[in-house]
PDB file of C-alpha atoms in Angstrom:
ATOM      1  CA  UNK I  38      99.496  97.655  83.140  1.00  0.00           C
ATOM      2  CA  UNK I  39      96.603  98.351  85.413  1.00  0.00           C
ATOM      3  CA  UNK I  40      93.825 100.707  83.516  1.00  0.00           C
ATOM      4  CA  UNK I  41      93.084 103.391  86.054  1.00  0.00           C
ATOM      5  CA  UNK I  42      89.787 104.943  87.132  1.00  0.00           C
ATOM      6  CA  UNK I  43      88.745 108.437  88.455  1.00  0.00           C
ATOM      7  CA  UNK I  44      86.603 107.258  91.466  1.00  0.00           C
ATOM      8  CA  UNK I  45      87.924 103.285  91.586  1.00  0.00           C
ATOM      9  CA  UNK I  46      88.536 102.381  95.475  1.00  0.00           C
ATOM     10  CA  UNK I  47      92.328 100.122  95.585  1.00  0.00           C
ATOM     11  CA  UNK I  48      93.616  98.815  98.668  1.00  0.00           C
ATOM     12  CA  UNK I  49      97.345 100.333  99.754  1.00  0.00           C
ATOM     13  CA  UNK I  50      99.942  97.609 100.631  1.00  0.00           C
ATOM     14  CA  UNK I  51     102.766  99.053 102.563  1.00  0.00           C
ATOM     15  CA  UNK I  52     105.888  96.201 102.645  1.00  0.00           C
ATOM     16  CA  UNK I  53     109.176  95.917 104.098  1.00  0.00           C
ATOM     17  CA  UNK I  54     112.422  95.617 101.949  1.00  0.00           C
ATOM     18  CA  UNK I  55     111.995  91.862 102.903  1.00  0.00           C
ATOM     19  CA  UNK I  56     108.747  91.834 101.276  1.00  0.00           C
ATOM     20  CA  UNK I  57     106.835  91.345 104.233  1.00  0.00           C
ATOM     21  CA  UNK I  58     103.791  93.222 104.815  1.00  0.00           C
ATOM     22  CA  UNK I  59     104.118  96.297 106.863  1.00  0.00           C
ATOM     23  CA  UNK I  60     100.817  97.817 106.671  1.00  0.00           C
ATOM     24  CA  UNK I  61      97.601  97.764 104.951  1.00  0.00           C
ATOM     25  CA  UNK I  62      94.446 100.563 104.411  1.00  0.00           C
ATOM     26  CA  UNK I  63      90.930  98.890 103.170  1.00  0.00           C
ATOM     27  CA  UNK I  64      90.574 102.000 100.326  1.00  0.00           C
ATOM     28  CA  UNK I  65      91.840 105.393  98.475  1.00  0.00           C
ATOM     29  CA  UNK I  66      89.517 107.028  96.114  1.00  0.00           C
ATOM     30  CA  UNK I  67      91.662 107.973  92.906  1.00  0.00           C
ATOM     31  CA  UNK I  68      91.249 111.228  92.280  1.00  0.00           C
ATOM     32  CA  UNK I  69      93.621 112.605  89.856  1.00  0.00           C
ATOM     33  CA  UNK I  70      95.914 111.091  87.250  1.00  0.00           C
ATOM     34  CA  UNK I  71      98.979 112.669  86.122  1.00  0.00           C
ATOM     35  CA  UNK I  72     101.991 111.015  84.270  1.00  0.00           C
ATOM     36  CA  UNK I  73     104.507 111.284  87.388  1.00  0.00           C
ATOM     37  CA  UNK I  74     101.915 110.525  90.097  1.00  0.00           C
ATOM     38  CA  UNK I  75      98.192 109.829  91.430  1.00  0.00           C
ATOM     39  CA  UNK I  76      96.022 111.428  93.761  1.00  0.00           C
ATOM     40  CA  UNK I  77      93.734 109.658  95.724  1.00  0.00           C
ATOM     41  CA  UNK I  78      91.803 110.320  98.687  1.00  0.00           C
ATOM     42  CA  UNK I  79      90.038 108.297 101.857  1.00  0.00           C
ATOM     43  CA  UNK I  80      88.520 108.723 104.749  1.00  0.00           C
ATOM     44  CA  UNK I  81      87.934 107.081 108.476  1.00  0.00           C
ATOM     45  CA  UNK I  82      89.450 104.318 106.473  1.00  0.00           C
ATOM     46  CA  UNK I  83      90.621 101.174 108.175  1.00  0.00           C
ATOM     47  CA  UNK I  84      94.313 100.051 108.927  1.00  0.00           C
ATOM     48  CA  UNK I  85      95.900  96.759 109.413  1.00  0.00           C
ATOM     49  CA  UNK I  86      99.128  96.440 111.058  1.00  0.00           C
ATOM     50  CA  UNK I  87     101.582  93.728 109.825  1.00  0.00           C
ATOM     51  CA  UNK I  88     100.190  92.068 113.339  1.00  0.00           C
ATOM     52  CA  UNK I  89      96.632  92.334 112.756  1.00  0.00           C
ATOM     53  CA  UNK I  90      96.082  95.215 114.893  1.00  0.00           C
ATOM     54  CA  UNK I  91      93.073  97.380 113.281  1.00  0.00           C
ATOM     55  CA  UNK I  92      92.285 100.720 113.381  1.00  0.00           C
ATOM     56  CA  UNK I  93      90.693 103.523 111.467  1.00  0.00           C
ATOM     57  CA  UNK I  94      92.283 106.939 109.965  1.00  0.00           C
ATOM     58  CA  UNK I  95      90.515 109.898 112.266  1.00  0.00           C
ATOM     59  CA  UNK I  96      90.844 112.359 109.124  1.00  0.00           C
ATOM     60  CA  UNK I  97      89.861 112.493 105.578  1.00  0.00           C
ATOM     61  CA  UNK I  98      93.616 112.606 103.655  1.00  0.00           C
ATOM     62  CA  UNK I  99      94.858 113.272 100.001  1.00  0.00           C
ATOM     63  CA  UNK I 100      97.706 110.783  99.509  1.00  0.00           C
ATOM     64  CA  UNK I 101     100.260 111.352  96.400  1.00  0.00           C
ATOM     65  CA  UNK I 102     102.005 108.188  95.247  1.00  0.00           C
ATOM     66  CA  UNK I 103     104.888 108.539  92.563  1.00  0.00           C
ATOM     67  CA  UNK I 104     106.025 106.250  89.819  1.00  0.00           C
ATOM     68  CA  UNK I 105     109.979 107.746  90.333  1.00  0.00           C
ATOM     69  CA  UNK I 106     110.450 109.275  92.909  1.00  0.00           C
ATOM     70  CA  UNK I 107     110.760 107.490  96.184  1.00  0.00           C
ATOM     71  CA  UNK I 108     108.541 108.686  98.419  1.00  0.00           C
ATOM     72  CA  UNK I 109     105.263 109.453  99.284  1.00  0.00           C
ATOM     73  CA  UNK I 110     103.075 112.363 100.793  1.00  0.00           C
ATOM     74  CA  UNK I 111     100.221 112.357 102.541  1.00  0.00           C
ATOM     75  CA  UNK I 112      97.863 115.296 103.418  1.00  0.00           C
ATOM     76  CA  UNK I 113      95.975 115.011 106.867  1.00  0.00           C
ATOM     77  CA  UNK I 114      93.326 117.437 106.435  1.00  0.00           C
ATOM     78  CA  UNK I 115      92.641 118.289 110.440  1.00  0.00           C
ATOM     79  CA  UNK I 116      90.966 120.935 112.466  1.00  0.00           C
ATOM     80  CA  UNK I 117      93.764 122.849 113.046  1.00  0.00           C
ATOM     81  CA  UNK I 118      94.923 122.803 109.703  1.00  0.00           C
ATOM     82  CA  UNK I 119      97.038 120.568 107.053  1.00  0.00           C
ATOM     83  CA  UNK I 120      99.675 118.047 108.496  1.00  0.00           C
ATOM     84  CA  UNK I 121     101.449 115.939 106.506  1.00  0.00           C
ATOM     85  CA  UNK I 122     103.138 112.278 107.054  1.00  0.00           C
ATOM     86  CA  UNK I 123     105.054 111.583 104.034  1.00  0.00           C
ATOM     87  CA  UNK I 124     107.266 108.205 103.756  1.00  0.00           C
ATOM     88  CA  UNK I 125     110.155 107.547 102.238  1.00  0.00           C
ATOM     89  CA  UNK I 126     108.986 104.631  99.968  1.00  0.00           C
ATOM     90  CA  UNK I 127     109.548 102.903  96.661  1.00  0.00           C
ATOM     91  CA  UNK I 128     107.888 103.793  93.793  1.00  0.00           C
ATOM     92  CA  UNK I 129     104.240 102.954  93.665  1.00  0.00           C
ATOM     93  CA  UNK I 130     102.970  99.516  91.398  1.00  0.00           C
ATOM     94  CA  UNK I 131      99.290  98.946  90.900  1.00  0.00           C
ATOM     95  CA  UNK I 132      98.588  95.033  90.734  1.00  0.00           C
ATOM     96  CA  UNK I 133      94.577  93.849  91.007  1.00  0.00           C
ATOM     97  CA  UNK I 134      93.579  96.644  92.395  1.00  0.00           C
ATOM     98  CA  UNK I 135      95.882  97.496  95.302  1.00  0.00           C
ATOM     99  CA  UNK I 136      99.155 100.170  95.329  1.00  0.00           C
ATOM    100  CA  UNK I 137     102.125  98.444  96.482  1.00  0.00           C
ATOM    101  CA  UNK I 138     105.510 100.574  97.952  1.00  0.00           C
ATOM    102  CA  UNK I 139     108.348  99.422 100.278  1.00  0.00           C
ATOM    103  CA  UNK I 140     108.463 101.506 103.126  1.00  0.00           C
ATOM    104  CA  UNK I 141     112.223 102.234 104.147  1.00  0.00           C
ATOM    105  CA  UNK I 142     111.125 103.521 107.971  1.00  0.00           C
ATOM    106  CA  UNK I 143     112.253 107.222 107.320  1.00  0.00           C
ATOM    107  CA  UNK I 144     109.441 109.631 107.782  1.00  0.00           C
ATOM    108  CA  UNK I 145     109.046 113.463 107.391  1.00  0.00           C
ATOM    109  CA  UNK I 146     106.507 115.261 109.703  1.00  0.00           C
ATOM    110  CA  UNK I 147     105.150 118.752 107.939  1.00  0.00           C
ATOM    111  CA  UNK I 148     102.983 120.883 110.217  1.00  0.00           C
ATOM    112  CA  UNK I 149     100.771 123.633 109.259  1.00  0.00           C
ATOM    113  CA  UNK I 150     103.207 126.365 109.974  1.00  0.00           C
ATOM    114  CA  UNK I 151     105.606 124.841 107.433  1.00  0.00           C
ATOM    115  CA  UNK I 152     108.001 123.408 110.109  1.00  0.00           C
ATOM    116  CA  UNK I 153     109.178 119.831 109.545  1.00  0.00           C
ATOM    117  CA  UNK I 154     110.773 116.895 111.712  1.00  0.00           C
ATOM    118  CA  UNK I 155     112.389 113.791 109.975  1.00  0.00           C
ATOM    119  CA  UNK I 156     111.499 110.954 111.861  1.00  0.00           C
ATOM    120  CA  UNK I 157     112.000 107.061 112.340  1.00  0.00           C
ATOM    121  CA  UNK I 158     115.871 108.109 112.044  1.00  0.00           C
ATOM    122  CA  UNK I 159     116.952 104.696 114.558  1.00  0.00           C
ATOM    123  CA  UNK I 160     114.000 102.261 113.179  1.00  0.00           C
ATOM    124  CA  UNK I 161     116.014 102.973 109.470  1.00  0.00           C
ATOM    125  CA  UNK I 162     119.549 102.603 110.843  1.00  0.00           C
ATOM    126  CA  UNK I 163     118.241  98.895 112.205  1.00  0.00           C
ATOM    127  CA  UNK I 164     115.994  98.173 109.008  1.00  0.00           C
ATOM    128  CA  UNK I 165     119.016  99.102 107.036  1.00  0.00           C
ATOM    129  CA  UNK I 166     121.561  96.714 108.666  1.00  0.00           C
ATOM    130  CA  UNK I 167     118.740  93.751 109.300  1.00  0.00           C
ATOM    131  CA  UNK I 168     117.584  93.695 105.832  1.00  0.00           C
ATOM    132  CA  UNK I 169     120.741  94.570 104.131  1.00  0.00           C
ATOM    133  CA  UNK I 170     120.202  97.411 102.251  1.00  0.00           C
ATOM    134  CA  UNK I 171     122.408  98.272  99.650  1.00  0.00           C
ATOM    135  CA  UNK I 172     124.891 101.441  99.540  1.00  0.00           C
ATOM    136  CA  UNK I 173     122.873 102.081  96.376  1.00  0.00           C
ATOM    137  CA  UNK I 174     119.740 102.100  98.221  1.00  0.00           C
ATOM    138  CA  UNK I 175     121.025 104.196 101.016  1.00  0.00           C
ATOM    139  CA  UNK I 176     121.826 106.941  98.905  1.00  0.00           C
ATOM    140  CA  UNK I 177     118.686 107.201  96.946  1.00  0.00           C
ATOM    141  CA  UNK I 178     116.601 107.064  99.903  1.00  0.00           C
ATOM    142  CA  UNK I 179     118.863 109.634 101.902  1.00  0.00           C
ATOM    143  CA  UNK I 180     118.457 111.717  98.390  1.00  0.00           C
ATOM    144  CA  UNK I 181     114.639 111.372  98.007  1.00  0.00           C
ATOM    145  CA  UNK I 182     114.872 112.489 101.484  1.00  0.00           C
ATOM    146  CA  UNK I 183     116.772 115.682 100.833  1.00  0.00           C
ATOM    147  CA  UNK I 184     114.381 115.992  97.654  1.00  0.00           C
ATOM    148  CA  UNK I 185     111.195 116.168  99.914  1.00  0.00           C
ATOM    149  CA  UNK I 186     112.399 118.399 101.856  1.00  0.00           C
ATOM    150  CA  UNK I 187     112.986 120.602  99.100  1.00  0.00           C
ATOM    151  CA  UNK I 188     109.579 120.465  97.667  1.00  0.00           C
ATOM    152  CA  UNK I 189     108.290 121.598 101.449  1.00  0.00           C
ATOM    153  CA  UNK I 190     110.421 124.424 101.597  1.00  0.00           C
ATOM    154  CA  UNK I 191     109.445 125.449  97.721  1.00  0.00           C
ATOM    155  CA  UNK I 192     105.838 124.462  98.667  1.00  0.00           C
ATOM    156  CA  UNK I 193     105.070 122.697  95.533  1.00  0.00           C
ATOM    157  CA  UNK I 194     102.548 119.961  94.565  1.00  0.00           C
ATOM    158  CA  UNK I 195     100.633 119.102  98.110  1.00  0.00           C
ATOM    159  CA  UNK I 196     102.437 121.610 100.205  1.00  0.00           C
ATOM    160  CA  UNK I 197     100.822 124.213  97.741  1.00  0.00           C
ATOM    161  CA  UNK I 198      98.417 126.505  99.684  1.00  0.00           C
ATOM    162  CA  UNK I 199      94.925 124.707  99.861  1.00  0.00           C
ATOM    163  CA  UNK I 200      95.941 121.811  97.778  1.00  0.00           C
ATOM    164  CA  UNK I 201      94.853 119.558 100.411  1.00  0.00           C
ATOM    165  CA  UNK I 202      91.662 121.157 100.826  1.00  0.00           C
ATOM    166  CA  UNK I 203      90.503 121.741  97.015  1.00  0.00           C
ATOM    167  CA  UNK I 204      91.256 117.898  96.828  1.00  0.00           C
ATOM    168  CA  UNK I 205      89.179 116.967  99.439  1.00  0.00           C
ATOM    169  CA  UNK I 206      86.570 118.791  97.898  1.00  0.00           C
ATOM    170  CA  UNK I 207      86.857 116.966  95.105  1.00  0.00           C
ATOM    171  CA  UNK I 208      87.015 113.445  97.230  1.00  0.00           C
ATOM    172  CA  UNK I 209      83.455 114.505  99.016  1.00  0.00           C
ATOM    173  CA  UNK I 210      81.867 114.987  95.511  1.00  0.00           C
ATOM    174  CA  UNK I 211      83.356 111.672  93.743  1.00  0.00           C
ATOM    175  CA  UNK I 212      82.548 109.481  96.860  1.00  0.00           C
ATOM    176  CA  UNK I 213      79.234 111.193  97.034  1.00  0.00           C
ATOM    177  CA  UNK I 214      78.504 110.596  92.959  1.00  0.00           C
ATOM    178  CA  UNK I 215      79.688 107.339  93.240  1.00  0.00           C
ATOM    179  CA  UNK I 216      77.692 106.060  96.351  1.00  0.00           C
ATOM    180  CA  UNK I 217      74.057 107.289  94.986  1.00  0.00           C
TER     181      UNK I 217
END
């Protein structure tokens, strides 16, 4: 296994159940270790599409990745307060450097009010009957799904009250330390 690093840049790999590559982000600055999950965080960092499209994040975000739980949450720190795009994905694996998750389509929109949307609901139903997904698969996802929601409503972990915010904090002064 990987040895991780407060302050190491990785790359993010975002795949398809087919194991092609979905999506792709140049860095995330890990921040915090815990046994269940990391915590990085980047900023005006740049995106690659699966069709070489490239773009760059307009926020600084705090991104959780899990090793069980099959999803991931990520904390959009913008003017008008904390948004959040969180995936239902895989489990996280670090290999040379770069997190790797299948992304299953379903998404869950948080706003800064608390109020959520799921989205991607049609992309998964299509994903799920071109790439065969298992009944197995279905159910965990549709689960996890159920399980984020949960943690929104409870607030806990990222959706805790200036979470977002203390972590950035704690990006600026890593990426600053680290850059001198």
């Amino acid at each position: 296994m990987e040895k991780l690093e407060i302050g190491k840049r990785y790359e993010i790999h975002s795949y398809k159940h087919n194991g092609c590559i979905h999506r792709a982000w140049d860095e995330a600055v890990l921040l915090e270790i815990h046994d269940d999950y990391l915590i990085f965080g980047n900023e005006r960092t740049k995106v690659t599409e699966s069709d070489g499209r490239m773009w760059r994040t307009k926020e600084p975000a705090i991104l959780y990745f899990f090793k069980n739980s099959w999803f991931n949450i990520i904390g959009q720190y913008k003017k008008d307060g904390i948004y959040y795009y969180c995936n239902i994905a895989s489990p996280y694996i670090i290999e040379d450097g770069v997190i790797k998750y299948i992304d299953y389509d379903l998404d869950l929109r948080v706003f800064p009010d608390g109020s959520f949307k799921v989205l991607d609901r049609g992309e998964y139903k299509y994903h799920k009957q071109l790439m065969n997904y298992s009944d197995e698969i279905d159910y965990i996802l549709k689960a996890e799904l159920t399980n984020l929601i949960n943690m929104v409503r409870t607030k806990e972990l990222a959706f805790k009250e200036n979470t977002v915010e203390n972590y950035y904090e704690i990006y600026k002064k890593i990426v600053c330390c680290h850059s001198n």
